[in-house]
GROMACS .gro file of C-alpha atoms in nm:
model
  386
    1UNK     CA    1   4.042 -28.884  -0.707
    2UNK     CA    2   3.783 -28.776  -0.419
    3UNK     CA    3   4.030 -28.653  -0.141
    4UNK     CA    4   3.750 -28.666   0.154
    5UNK     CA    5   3.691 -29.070   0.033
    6UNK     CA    6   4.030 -29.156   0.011
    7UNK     CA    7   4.159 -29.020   0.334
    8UNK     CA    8   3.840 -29.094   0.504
    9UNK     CA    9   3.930 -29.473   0.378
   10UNK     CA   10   4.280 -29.445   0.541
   11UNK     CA   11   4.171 -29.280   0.878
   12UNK     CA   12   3.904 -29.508   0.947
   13UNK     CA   13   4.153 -29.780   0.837
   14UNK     CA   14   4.420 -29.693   1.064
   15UNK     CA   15   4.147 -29.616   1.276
   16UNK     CA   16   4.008 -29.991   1.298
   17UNK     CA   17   4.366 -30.087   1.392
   18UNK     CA   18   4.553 -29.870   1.607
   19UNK     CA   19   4.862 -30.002   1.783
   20UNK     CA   20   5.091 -29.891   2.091
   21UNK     CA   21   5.401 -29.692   2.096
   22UNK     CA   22   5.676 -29.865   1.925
   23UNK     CA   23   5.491 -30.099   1.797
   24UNK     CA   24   5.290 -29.911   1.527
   25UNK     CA   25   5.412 -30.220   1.189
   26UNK     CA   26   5.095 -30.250   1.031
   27UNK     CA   27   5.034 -29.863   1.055
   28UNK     CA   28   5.390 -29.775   0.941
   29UNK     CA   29   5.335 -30.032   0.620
   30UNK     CA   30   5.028 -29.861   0.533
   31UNK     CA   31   5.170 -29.510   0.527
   32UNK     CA   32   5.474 -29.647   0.345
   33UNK     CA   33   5.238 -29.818   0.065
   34UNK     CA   34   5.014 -29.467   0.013
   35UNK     CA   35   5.381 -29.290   0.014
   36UNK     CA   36   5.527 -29.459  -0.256
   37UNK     CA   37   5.206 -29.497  -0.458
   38UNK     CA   38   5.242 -29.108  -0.492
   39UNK     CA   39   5.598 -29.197  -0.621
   40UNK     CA   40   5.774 -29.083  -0.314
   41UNK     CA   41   6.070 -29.245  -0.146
   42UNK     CA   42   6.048 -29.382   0.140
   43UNK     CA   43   6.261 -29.529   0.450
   44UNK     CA   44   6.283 -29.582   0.828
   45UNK     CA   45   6.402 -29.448   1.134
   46UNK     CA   46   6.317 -29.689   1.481
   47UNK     CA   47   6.168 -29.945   1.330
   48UNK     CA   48   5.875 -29.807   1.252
   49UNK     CA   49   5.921 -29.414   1.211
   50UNK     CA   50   5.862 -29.346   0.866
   51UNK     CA   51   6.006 -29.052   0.623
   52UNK     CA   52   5.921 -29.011   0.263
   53UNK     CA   53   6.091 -28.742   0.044
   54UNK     CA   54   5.956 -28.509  -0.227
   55UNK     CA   55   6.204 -28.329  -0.415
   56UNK     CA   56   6.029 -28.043  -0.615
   57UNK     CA   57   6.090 -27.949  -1.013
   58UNK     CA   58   6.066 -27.601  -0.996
   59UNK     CA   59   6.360 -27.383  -1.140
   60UNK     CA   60   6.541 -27.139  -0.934
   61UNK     CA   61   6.886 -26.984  -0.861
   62UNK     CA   62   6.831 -26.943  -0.515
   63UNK     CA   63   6.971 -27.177  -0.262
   64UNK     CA   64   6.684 -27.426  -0.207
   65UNK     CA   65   6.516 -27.511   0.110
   66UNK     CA   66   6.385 -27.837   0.365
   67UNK     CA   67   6.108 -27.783   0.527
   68UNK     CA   68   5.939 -28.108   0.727
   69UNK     CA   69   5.593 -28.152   0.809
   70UNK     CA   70   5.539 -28.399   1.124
   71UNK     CA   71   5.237 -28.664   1.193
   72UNK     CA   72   5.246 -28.921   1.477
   73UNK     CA   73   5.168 -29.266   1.468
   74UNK     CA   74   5.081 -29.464   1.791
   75UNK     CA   75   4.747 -29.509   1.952
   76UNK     CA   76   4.655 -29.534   2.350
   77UNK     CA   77   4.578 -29.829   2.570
   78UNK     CA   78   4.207 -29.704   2.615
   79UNK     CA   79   3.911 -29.974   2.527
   80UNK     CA   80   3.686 -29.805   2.247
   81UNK     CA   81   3.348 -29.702   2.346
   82UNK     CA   82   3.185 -29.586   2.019
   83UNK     CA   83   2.939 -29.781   1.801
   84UNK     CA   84   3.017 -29.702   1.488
   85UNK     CA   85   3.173 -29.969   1.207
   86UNK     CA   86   3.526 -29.841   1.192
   87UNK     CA   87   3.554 -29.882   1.515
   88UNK     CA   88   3.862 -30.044   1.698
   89UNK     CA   89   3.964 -30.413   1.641
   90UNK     CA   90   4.235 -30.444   1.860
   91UNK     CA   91   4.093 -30.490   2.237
   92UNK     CA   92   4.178 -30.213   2.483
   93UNK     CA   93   4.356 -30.004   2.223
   94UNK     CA   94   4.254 -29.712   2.087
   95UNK     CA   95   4.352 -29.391   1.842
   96UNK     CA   96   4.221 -29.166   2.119
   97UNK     CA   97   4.422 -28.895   2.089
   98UNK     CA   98   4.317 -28.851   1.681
   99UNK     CA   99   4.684 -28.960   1.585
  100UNK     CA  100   4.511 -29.180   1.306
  101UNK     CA  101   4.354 -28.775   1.193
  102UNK     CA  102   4.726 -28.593   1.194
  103UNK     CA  103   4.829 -28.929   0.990
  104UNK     CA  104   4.573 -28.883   0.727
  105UNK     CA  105   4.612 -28.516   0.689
  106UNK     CA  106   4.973 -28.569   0.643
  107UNK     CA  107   4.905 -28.854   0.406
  108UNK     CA  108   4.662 -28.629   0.202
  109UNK     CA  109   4.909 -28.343   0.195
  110UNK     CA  110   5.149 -28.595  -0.005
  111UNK     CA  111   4.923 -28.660  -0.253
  112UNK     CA  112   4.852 -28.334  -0.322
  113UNK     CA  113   5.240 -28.250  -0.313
  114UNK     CA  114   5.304 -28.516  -0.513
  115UNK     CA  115   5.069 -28.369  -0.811
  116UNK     CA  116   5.245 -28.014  -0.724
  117UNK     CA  117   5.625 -28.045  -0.755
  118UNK     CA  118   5.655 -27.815  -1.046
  119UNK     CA  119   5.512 -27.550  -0.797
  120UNK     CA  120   5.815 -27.521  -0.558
  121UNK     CA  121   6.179 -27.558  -0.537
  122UNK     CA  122   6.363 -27.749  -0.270
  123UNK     CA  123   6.282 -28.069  -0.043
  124UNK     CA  124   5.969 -28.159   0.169
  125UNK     CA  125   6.027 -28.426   0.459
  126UNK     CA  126   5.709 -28.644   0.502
  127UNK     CA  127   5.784 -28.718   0.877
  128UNK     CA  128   5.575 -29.006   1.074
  129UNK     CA  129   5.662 -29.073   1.391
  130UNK     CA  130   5.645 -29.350   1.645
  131UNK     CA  131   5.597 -29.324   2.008
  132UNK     CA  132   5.464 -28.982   2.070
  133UNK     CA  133   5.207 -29.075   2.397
  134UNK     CA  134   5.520 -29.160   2.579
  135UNK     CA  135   5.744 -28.924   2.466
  136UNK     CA  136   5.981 -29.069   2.358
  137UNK     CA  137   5.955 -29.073   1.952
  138UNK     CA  138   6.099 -28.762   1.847
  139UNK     CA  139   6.390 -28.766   2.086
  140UNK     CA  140   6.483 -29.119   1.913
  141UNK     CA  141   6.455 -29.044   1.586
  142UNK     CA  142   6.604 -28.693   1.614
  143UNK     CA  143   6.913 -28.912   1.699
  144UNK     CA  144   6.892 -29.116   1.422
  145UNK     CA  145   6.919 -28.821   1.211
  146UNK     CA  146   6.539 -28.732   1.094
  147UNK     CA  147   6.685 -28.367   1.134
  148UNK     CA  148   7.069 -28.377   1.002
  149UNK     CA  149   6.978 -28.654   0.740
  150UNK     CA  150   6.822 -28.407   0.487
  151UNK     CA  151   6.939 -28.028   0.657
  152UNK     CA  152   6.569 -27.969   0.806
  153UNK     CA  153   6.524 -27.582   0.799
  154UNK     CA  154   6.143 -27.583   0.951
  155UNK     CA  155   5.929 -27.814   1.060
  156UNK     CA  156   5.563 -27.777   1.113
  157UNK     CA  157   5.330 -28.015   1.314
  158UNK     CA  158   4.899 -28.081   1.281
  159UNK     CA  159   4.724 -28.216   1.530
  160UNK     CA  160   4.288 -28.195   1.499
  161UNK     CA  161   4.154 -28.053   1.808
  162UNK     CA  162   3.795 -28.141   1.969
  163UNK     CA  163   3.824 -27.817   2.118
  164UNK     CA  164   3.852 -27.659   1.802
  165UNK     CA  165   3.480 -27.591   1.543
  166UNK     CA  166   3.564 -27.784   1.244
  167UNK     CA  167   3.652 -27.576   0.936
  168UNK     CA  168   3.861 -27.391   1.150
  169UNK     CA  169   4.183 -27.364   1.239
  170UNK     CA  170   4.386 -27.265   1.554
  171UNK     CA  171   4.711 -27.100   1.611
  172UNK     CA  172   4.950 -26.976   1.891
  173UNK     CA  173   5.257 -26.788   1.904
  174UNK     CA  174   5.555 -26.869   2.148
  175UNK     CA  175   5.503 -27.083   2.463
  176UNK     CA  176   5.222 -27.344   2.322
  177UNK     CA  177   5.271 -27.643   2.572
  178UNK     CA  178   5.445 -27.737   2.874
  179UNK     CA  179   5.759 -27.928   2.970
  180UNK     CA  180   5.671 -28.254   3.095
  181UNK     CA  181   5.880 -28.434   3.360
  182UNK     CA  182   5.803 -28.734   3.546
  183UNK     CA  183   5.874 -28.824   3.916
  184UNK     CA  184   5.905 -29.145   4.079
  185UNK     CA  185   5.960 -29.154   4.472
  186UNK     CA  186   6.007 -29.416   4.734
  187UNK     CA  187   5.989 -29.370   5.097
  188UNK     CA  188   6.095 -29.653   5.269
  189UNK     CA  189   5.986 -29.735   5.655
  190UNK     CA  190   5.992 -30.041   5.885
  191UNK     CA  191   5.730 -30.340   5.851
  192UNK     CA  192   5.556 -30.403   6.188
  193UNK     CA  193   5.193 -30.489   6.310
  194UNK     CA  194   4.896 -30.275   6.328
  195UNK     CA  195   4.824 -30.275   6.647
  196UNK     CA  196   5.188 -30.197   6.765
  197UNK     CA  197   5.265 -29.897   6.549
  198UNK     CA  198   5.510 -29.763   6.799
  199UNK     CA  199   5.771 -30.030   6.683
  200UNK     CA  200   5.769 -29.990   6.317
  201UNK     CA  201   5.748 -29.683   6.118
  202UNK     CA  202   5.494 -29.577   5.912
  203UNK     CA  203   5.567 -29.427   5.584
  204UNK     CA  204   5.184 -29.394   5.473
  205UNK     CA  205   5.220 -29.105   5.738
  206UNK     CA  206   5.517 -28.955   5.626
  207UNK     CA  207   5.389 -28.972   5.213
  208UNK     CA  208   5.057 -28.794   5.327
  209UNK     CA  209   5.229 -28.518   5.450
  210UNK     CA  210   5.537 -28.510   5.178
  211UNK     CA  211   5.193 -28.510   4.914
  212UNK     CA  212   5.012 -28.216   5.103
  213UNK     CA  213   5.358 -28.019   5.114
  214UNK     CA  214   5.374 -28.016   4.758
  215UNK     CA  215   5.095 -27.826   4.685
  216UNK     CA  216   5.311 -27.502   4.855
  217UNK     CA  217   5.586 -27.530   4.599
  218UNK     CA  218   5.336 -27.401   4.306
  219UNK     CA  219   5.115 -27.175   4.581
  220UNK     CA  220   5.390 -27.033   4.792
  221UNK     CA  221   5.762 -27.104   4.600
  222UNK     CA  222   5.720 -27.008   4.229
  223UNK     CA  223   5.594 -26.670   4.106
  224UNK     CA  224   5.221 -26.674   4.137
  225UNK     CA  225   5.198 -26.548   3.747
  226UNK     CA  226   5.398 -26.824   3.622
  227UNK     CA  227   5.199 -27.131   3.491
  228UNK     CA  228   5.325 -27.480   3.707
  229UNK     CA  229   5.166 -27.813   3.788
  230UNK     CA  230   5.220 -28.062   4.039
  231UNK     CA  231   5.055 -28.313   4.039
  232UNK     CA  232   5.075 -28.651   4.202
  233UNK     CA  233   4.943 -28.931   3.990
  234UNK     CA  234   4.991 -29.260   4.178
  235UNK     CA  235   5.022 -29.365   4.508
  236UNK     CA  236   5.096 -29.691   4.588
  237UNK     CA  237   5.163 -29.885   4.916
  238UNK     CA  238   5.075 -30.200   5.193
  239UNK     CA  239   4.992 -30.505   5.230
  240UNK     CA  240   4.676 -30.541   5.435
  241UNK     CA  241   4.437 -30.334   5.700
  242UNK     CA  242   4.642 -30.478   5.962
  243UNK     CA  243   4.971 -30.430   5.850
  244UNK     CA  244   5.210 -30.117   5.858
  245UNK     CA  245   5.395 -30.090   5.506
  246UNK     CA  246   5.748 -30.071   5.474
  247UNK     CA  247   5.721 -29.844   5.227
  248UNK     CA  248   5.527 -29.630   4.944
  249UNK     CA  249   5.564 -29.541   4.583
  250UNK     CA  250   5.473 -29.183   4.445
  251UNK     CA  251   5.444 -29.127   4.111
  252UNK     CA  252   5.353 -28.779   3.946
  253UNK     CA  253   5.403 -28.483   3.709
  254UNK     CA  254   5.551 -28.147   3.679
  255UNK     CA  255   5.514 -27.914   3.420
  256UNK     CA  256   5.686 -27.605   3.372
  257UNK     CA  257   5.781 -27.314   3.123
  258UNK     CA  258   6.104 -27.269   3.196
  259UNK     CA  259   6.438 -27.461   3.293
  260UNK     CA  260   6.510 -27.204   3.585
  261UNK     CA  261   6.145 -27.319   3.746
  262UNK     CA  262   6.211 -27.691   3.667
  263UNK     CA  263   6.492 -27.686   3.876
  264UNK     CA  264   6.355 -27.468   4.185
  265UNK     CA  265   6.110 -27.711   4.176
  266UNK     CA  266   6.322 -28.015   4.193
  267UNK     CA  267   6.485 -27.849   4.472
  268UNK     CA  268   6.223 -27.786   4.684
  269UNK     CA  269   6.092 -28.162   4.626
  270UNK     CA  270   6.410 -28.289   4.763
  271UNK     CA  271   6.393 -28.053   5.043
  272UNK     CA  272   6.057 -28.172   5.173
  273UNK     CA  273   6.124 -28.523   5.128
  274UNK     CA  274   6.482 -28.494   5.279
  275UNK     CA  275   6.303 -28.293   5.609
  276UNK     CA  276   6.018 -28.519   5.622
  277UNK     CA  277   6.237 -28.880   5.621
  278UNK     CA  278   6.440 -28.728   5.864
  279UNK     CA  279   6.156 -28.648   6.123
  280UNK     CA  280   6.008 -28.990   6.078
  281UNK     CA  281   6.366 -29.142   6.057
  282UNK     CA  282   6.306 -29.300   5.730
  283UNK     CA  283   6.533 -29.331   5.372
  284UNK     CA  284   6.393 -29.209   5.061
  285UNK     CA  285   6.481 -29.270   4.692
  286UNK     CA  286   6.432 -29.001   4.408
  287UNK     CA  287   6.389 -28.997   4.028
  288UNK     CA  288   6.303 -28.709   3.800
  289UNK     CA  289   6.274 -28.761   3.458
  290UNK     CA  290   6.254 -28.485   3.207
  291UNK     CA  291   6.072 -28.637   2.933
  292UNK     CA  292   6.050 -28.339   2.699
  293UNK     CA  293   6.052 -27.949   2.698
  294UNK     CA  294   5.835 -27.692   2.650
  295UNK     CA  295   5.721 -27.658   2.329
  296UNK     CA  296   5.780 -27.289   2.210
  297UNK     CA  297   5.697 -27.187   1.834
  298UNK     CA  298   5.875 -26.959   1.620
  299UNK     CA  299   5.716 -26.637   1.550
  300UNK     CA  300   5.768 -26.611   1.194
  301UNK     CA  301   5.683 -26.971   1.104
  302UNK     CA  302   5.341 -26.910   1.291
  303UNK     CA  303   5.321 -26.573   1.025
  304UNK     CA  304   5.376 -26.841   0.765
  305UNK     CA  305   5.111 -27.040   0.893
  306UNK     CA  306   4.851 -26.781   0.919
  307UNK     CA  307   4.903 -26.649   0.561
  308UNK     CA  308   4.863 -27.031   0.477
  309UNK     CA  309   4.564 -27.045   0.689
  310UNK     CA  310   4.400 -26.683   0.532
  311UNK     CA  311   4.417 -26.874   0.188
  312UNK     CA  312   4.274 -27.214   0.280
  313UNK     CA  313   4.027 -27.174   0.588
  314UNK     CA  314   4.009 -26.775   0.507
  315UNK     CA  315   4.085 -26.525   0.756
  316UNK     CA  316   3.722 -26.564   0.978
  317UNK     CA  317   3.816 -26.911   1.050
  318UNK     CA  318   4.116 -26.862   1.179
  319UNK     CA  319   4.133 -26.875   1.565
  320UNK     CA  320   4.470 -26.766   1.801
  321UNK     CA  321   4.468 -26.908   2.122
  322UNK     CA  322   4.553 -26.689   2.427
  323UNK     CA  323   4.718 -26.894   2.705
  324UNK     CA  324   4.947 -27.178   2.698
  325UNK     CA  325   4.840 -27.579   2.761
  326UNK     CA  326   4.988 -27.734   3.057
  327UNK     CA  327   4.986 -28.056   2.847
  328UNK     CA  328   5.283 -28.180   2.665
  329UNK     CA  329   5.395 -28.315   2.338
  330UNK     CA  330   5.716 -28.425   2.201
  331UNK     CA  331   5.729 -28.257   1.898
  332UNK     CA  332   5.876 -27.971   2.152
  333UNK     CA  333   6.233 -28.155   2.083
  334UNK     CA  334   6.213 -28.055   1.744
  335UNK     CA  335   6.164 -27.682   1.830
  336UNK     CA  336   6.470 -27.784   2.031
  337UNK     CA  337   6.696 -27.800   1.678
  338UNK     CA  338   6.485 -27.605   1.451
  339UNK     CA  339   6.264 -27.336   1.405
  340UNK     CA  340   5.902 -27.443   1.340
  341UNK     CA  341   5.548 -27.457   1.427
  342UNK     CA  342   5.228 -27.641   1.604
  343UNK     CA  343   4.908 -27.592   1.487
  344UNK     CA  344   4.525 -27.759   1.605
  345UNK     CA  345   4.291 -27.846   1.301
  346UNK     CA  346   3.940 -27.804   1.389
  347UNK     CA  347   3.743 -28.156   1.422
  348UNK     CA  348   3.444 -28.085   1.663
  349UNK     CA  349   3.100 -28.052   1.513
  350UNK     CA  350   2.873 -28.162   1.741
  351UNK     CA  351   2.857 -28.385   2.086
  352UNK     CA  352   3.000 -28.672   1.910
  353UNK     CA  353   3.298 -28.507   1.789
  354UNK     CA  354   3.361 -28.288   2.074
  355UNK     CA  355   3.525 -28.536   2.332
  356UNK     CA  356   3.821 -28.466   2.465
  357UNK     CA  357   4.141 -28.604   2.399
  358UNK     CA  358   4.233 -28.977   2.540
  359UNK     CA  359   3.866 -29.041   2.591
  360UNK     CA  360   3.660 -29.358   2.517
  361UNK     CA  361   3.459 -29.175   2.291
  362UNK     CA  362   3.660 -28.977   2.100
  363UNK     CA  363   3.615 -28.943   1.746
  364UNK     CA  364   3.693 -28.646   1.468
  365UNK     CA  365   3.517 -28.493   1.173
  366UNK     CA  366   3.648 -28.623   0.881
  367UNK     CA  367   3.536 -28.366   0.659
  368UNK     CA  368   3.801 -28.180   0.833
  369UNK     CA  369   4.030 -28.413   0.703
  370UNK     CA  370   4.139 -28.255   0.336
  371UNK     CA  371   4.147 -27.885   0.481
  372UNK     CA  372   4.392 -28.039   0.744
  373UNK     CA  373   4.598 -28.135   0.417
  374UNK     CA  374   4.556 -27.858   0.231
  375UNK     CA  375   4.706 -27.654   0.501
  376UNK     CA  376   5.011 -27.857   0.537
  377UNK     CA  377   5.065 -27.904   0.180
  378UNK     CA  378   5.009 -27.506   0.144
  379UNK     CA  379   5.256 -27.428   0.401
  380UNK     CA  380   5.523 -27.615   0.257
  381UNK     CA  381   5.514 -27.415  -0.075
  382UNK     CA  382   5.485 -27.113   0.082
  383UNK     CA  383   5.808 -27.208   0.317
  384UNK     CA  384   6.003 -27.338  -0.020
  385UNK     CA  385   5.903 -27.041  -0.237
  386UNK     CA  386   5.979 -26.767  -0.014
   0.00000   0.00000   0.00000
């Protein structure tokens, strides 16, 4: 078998027809078919999570181990801009964010696995998950079990990286990504005319300055050293020129490091918003979500993944990044049960390959694709035999 064909074949497949979050059928048939073609067995968790298990031959007396490697399935509602013949089917949907790479490179790790199991002792969890670009896939299928089902002792995620040379591969210990929560605010006014603004109130006024006092929570409230974002995302409100709203949406983001700055944050929000209705004598409502946490990795799985990485990428290609992302991902709830890591395969190799994620553009490459494999395959022996 040629490994770069045959998992070129599947990415550009699941490439060509990407679906949305919780709604990824055709994509969890295909992995399910390649699974169990490598004589794995397969079932599901939401629908359309899918988890194949390898049991290895190897003899031991030692207690044996589980160790699950994680790939995500869903693609984004972005219309493809690229040229090339795999590209998207499916009208303003699009596997921007290289989820169809980390399901190949999981995919390719199996069949090598599969041809391996005299090589280790213990279990390896093929874990594909749904609904990771709104975070809410691993949360769901942690509580169907995809952690308790099988004893998980480690898990370790791949994602390819444009900001990462291809042939390399990147690493990062502790703090990787932010927590992501989610805000939703209404301030509510009085409806009245234009031209008589003096008998309605305005709460276009009162948002613009609730918006501008936000940005002295991160600048003037939290530590000055400590990473935070707030960011407001959406801002939505009227009728017409002539007409004073009754009242305005705000949508936005925070992202933190820590639970103790998630919540003076929240504070302060409700502070500004409760001062600022109350000089305009307006209402208010307030929701903040936390969609997922920070996503911290476990030393020594990271040391695991760099003596994986010396022996497949060798030690020059190995990069370790120096500050944390402010973005999120939801493979943080996992960290949440069990130890494990996150690490970025290298996919950029020139200007094609090199735009960012969620972009119209984006695209990977592929010869990436069986080192990505390797390293997750390589991992998960050296986890088991340990």
């Amino acid at each position: 078998m040629n490994l770069f064909k045959t998992l070129q074949n599947i990415r550009r497949t699941i490439h060509q027809n990407p679906e949305l979050s919780n709604k990824e059928f055709k994509t969890a048939d295909l992995v399910e078919k390649t699974l169990k073609e490598q004589g794995i067995k397969t079932y599901r968790l939401c629908k359309t999570g899918v988890i194949g298990i390898l049991e290895g031959t190897k003899k031991t007396n030692k207690k044996t181990k589980v160790i699950a490697l994680r790939a995500d399935l869903d693609a984004l509602p972005i219309k493809e801009k690229n040229n090339h013949s795999y590209k998207s089917k499916n009208p303003g949907v699009m596997h921007a964010c290289g989820h169809d790479g980390n399901t190949t490179m999981l995919l390719g790790a199996a069949m090598i696995l599969a041809k391996q199991k005299e090589e280790f002792a213990g279990k390896i969890q093929f874990t594909f998950q749904l609904d990771e670009e709104t975070a809410g896939g691993s949360k769901g299928m942690i509580k169907e079990g995809v952690l308790s089902a099988n004893k998980v002792d480690c898990i370790i995620g791949a994602h390819v990286s444009p900001w990462t040379k291809s042939g390399k591969v990147a690493l990062k210990y502790g703090a990787m990504m932010a927590g992501v929560d989610k805000f939703v605010i209404e301030i509510k006014g009085l409806l009245g005319h234009g031209a008589y603004p003096h008998l309605s109130k305005d709460p276009i006024v009162a948002t613009s300055e609730f918006i501008m006092s936000l940005q002295t929570i991160p600048s003037r409230i939290v530590n000055p050293v400590e990473p935070v974002v707030v960011t407001v995302g959406k801002v939505e409100g009227g009728q017409q020129y002539n007409i004073i709203a009754d009242k305005v949406t705000v949508v936005g983001t925070v992202r933190t490091f820590s639970e103790k700055t998630r919540e003076l944050i929240k504070k302060e929000m409700i502070k500004r918003l409760q001062g600022i209705c109350k000089s305009y004598s307006m209402t208010y409502t307030f929701d903040y979500q936390v969609l997922n946490n920070p996503l911290i990795n476990t030393d020594s799985v990271v040391d695991l993944c760099y003596e994986s990485a010396k022996q497949v990428y060798g030690p020059k290609n190995i990069e370790f990044l120096k500050n944390p992302s402010m973005a999120g991902e939801d493979f943080a709830e996992y960290l949440h049960e069990v130890k494990g890591a996150f690490i970025y395969v290298g996919t950029s190799s020139n200007e094609k390959t090199s735009y960012p994620w969620h972009h119209e553009k984006f695209d990977l490459d592929e010869t990436a694709l069986p080192k990505g494999a390797e390293i997750l395959a390589n991992t998960a022996k050296l986890f088991l035999n340990k």
